PDB file of C-alpha atoms in Angstrom:
ATOM      1  CA  MET A  22     138.311 116.528 128.362  1.00 51.00           C
ATOM      2  CA  GLN A  23     136.992 119.726 129.818  1.00 54.00           C
ATOM      3  CA  PRO A  24     136.933 120.210 133.500  1.00 55.00           C
ATOM      4  CA  SER A  25     133.620 120.204 135.286  1.00 53.00           C
ATOM      5  CA  PRO A  26     132.202 123.474 135.843  1.00 51.00           C
ATOM      6  CA  THR A  27     132.670 125.039 139.426  1.00 52.00           C
ATOM      7  CA  LEU A  28     130.045 126.331 141.742  1.00 50.00           C
ATOM      8  CA  SER A  29     130.881 129.844 140.510  1.00 52.00           C
ATOM      9  CA  GLU A  30     130.081 128.945 137.012  1.00 52.00           C
ATOM     10  CA  GLY A  31     126.879 127.332 137.853  1.00 50.00           C
ATOM     11  CA  PRO A  32     125.119 124.212 136.580  1.00 52.00           C
ATOM     12  CA  MET A  33     125.275 123.539 132.704  1.00 52.00           C
ATOM     13  CA  THR A  34     121.785 124.566 131.488  1.00 54.00           C
ATOM     14  CA  PRO A  35     120.429 124.150 127.983  1.00 56.00           C
ATOM     15  CA  SER A  36     120.772 127.794 127.374  1.00 58.00           C
ATOM     16  CA  ARG A  37     124.671 127.441 127.590  1.00 60.00           C
ATOM     17  CA  LEU A  38     124.659 124.806 124.818  1.00 57.00           C
ATOM     18  CA  PRO A  39     125.494 125.934 121.402  1.00 62.00           C
ATOM     19  CA  ALA A  40     122.112 126.773 119.658  1.00 65.00           C
ATOM     20  CA  ARG A  41     121.206 124.692 116.799  1.00 68.00           C
ATOM     21  CA  THR A  42     119.454 126.443 113.799  1.00 75.00           C
ATOM     22  CA  CYS A  43     116.353 125.074 112.199  1.00 74.00           C
ATOM     23  CA  PHE A  44     118.297 124.088 109.133  1.00 73.00           C
ATOM     24  CA  ASN A  45     120.759 121.987 110.990  1.00 73.00           C
ATOM     25  CA  LYS A  46     118.166 120.673 113.149  1.00 71.00           C
ATOM     26  CA  TYR A  47     116.146 119.016 110.384  1.00 71.00           C
ATOM     27  CA  PHE A  48     118.611 118.917 107.390  1.00 75.00           C
ATOM     28  CA  ALA A  49     121.583 117.593 109.133  1.00 75.00           C
ATOM     29  CA  PRO A  50     122.712 114.066 107.962  1.00 78.00           C
ATOM     30  CA  ILE A  51     120.706 111.183 109.500  1.00 75.00           C
ATOM     31  CA  GLY A  52     122.651 109.342 111.985  1.00 73.00           C
ATOM     32  CA  PRO A  53     122.333 105.687 112.974  1.00 73.00           C
ATOM     33  CA  GLY A  54     120.086 105.281 115.815  1.00 71.00           C
ATOM     34  CA  SER A  55     118.550 108.787 115.589  1.00 74.00           C
ATOM     35  CA  SER A  56     114.949 109.603 115.850  1.00 75.00           C
ATOM     36  CA  ARG A  57     114.806 110.829 112.479  1.00 76.00           C
ATOM     37  CA  GLY A  58     116.405 107.631 111.203  1.00 75.00           C
ATOM     38  CA  ALA A  59     113.758 105.523 113.026  1.00 76.00           C
ATOM     39  CA  LEU A  60     110.937 107.380 111.533  1.00 77.00           C
ATOM     40  CA  PHE A  61     112.327 107.247 108.156  1.00 74.00           C
ATOM     41  CA  ASN A  62     112.907 103.444 108.325  1.00 73.00           C
ATOM     42  CA  MET A  63     109.264 103.026 109.765  1.00 75.00           C
ATOM     43  CA  SER A  64     107.783 105.194 106.913  1.00 75.00           C
ATOM     44  CA  SER A  65     109.927 103.280 104.203  1.00 72.00           C
ATOM     45  CA  SER A  66     108.717  99.915 105.605  1.00 71.00           C
ATOM     46  CA  ALA A  67     105.074 101.043 105.770  1.00 71.00           C
ATOM     47  CA  ILE A  68     104.920 103.175 102.574  1.00 76.00           C
ATOM     48  CA  GLY A  69     107.343 101.078 100.470  1.00 72.00           C
ATOM     49  CA  ALA A  70     110.376 101.879  98.763  1.00 69.00           C
ATOM     50  CA  GLY A  71     108.929 102.104  95.500  1.00 75.00           C
ATOM     51  CA  LEU A  72     106.693 105.001  96.207  1.00 78.00           C
ATOM     52  CA  LEU A  73     109.622 106.767  98.286  1.00 76.00           C
ATOM     53  CA  SER A  74     111.760 106.426  95.039  1.00 82.00           C
ATOM     54  CA  LEU A  75     109.318 108.008  92.611  1.00 85.00           C
ATOM     55  CA  PRO A  76     110.284 111.690  92.934  1.00 86.00           C
ATOM     56  CA  TYR A  77     114.156 110.499  92.171  1.00 86.00           C
ATOM     57  CA  ALA A  78     112.781 108.570  89.082  1.00 87.00           C
ATOM     58  CA  ILE A  79     110.874 111.635  87.933  1.00 90.00           C
ATOM     59  CA  SER A  80     113.689 113.924  88.321  1.00 90.00           C
ATOM     60  CA  HIS A  81     115.608 111.752  86.042  1.00 92.00           C
ATOM     61  CA  CYS A  82     113.086 111.139  83.063  1.00 91.00           C
ATOM     62  CA  GLY A  83     111.070 114.516  83.475  1.00 92.00           C
ATOM     63  CA  LEU A  84     107.793 115.700  84.669  1.00 92.00           C
ATOM     64  CA  ILE A  85     105.742 114.833  81.596  1.00 94.00           C
ATOM     65  CA  LEU A  86     107.329 111.329  80.748  1.00 94.00           C
ATOM     66  CA  GLY A  87     107.195 110.629  84.575  1.00 92.00           C
ATOM     67  CA  LEU A  88     103.490 111.264  84.715  1.00 93.00           C
ATOM     68  CA  ILE A  89     102.901 109.223  81.544  1.00 95.00           C
ATOM     69  CA  LEU A  90     104.845 106.286  82.821  1.00 92.00           C
ATOM     70  CA  ILE A  91     102.844 106.527  86.201  1.00 91.00           C
ATOM     71  CA  VAL A  92      99.609 106.545  84.463  1.00 95.00           C
ATOM     72  CA  LEU A  93     100.637 103.688  82.125  1.00 96.00           C
ATOM     73  CA  GLY A  94     101.694 101.643  85.248  1.00 92.00           C
ATOM     74  CA  ALA A  95      98.422 102.198  86.905  1.00 93.00           C
ATOM     75  CA  VAL A  96      96.278 101.409  83.878  1.00 97.00           C
ATOM     76  CA  SER A  97      98.350  98.213  83.120  1.00 96.00           C
ATOM     77  CA  SER A  98      98.004  97.118  86.946  1.00 93.00           C
ATOM     78  CA  ALA A  99      94.167  97.767  86.877  1.00 95.00           C
ATOM     79  CA  LEU A 100      93.886  95.684  83.637  1.00 95.00           C
ATOM     80  CA  TYR A 101      95.765  92.788  85.103  1.00 90.00           C
ATOM     81  CA  TYR A 102      94.047  92.785  88.295  1.00 90.00           C
ATOM     82  CA  ARG A 103      90.796  92.782  86.489  1.00 93.00           C
ATOM     83  CA  ILE A 104      91.729  89.612  84.485  1.00 89.00           C
ATOM     84  CA  VAL A 105      93.124  87.729  87.473  1.00 87.00           C
ATOM     85  CA  ILE A 106      89.931  88.411  89.457  1.00 89.00           C
ATOM     86  CA  LYS A 107      87.711  87.591  86.524  1.00 89.00           C
ATOM     87  CA  GLY A 108      89.601  84.164  86.063  1.00 85.00           C
ATOM     88  CA  MET A 109      89.228  83.380  89.748  1.00 87.00           C
ATOM     89  CA  ASP A 110      85.616  84.260  89.847  1.00 88.00           C
ATOM     90  CA  GLU A 111      84.832  82.189  86.843  1.00 88.00           C
ATOM     91  CA  SER A 112      86.839  79.091  87.830  1.00 87.00           C
ATOM     92  CA  ASN A 113      85.909  79.487  91.667  1.00 89.00           C
ATOM     93  CA  ILE A 114      89.616  79.165  92.513  1.00 87.00           C
ATOM     94  CA  SER A 115      90.954  81.142  95.430  1.00 86.00           C
ATOM     95  CA  THR A 116      94.847  81.064  95.018  1.00 86.00           C
ATOM     96  CA  PHE A 117      97.013  82.521  92.452  1.00 84.00           C
ATOM     97  CA  ILE A 118      98.938  79.182  92.107  1.00 87.00           C
ATOM     98  CA  ASP A 119      95.778  77.230  91.417  1.00 89.00           C
ATOM     99  CA  LEU A 120      94.751  79.631  88.761  1.00 87.00           C
ATOM    100  CA  ALA A 121      98.032  79.317  86.979  1.00 87.00           C
ATOM    101  CA  ASN A 122      97.866  75.598  87.223  1.00 89.00           C
ATOM    102  CA  LYS A 123      94.306  75.769  85.894  1.00 88.00           C
ATOM    103  CA  LEU A 124      95.148  78.040  83.028  1.00 86.00           C
ATOM    104  CA  PHE A 125      98.777  77.007  81.978  1.00 89.00           C
ATOM    105  CA  GLY A 126      99.179  73.752  83.659  1.00 91.00           C
ATOM    106  CA  ASN A 127     101.565  72.306  86.083  1.00 92.00           C
ATOM    107  CA  CYS A 128     104.560  74.030  84.526  1.00 93.00           C
ATOM    108  CA  ALA A 129     103.294  77.393  85.276  1.00 91.00           C
ATOM    109  CA  LYS A 130     102.260  76.332  88.774  1.00 92.00           C
ATOM    110  CA  VAL A 131     105.814  75.345  89.619  1.00 93.00           C
ATOM    111  CA  VAL A 132     107.223  78.697  87.906  1.00 93.00           C
ATOM    112  CA  VAL A 133     104.798  80.842  90.014  1.00 91.00           C
ATOM    113  CA  GLU A 134     105.694  79.046  93.245  1.00 93.00           C
ATOM    114  CA  ILE A 135     109.390  79.559  92.484  1.00 95.00           C
ATOM    115  CA  LEU A 136     108.759  83.247  91.720  1.00 93.00           C
ATOM    116  CA  ILE A 137     106.898  83.910  94.931  1.00 92.00           C
ATOM    117  CA  ILE A 138     109.729  82.137  96.998  1.00 94.00           C
ATOM    118  CA  VAL A 139     112.270  84.363  95.126  1.00 95.00           C
ATOM    119  CA  THR A 140     110.242  87.454  95.627  1.00 92.00           C
ATOM    120  CA  LEU A 141     109.819  86.608  99.456  1.00 92.00           C
ATOM    121  CA  PHE A 142     113.529  85.847  99.838  1.00 94.00           C
ATOM    122  CA  GLY A 143     114.341  89.229  98.477  1.00 89.00           C
ATOM    123  CA  LEU A 144     111.943  90.850 100.582  1.00 86.00           C
ATOM    124  CA  ILE A 145     113.669  89.247 103.699  1.00 90.00           C
ATOM    125  CA  CYS A 146     117.006  90.206 102.500  1.00 88.00           C
ATOM    126  CA  ALA A 147     116.102  93.715 102.003  1.00 81.00           C
ATOM    127  CA  TYR A 148     114.259  94.093 105.535  1.00 82.00           C
ATOM    128  CA  LEU A 149     117.334  92.682 106.980  1.00 85.00           C
ATOM    129  CA  THR A 150     119.636  95.021 105.429  1.00 81.00           C
ATOM    130  CA  ILE A 151     117.554  98.005 106.550  1.00 74.00           C
ATOM    131  CA  VAL A 152     117.429  96.733 110.202  1.00 78.00           C
ATOM    132  CA  CYS A 153     121.219  95.998 110.178  1.00 79.00           C
ATOM    133  CA  ASN A 154     121.926  99.647 108.907  1.00 72.00           C
ATOM    134  CA  TYR A 155     120.058 101.059 111.759  1.00 70.00           C
ATOM    135  CA  VAL A 156     120.622  98.690 114.612  1.00 73.00           C
ATOM    136  CA  CYS A 157     124.094  97.248 114.005  1.00 65.00           C
TER     137      CYS A 157
END
């Protein structure tokens, strides 16, 4: 423990603290409870981990293949949503579970309900993991 400064040394001012370089300020490891950690946690919750992991995935598969896979995913999602919306419009059904029941029967309704429950449980586990990493 260092002794407190005497009156002759004067009070500790910010100019007497060691200077942090810009690199150390913005690229140092993110500590728990830090402002940058809280900002990253909030942005990952709002944007989604999938979108934040796209640069990492593209770095592993290459730029050309990565862009092809992103476009393929976007086209398949657009087709899927068009089919679901058209099926809901034509059958006057407002929920996804009821659409699965009407198109494929009671077994599909149960499968869709179970998949929704599993997805929500996974989201809750991921959220609690993120919160515990930054709070606990």
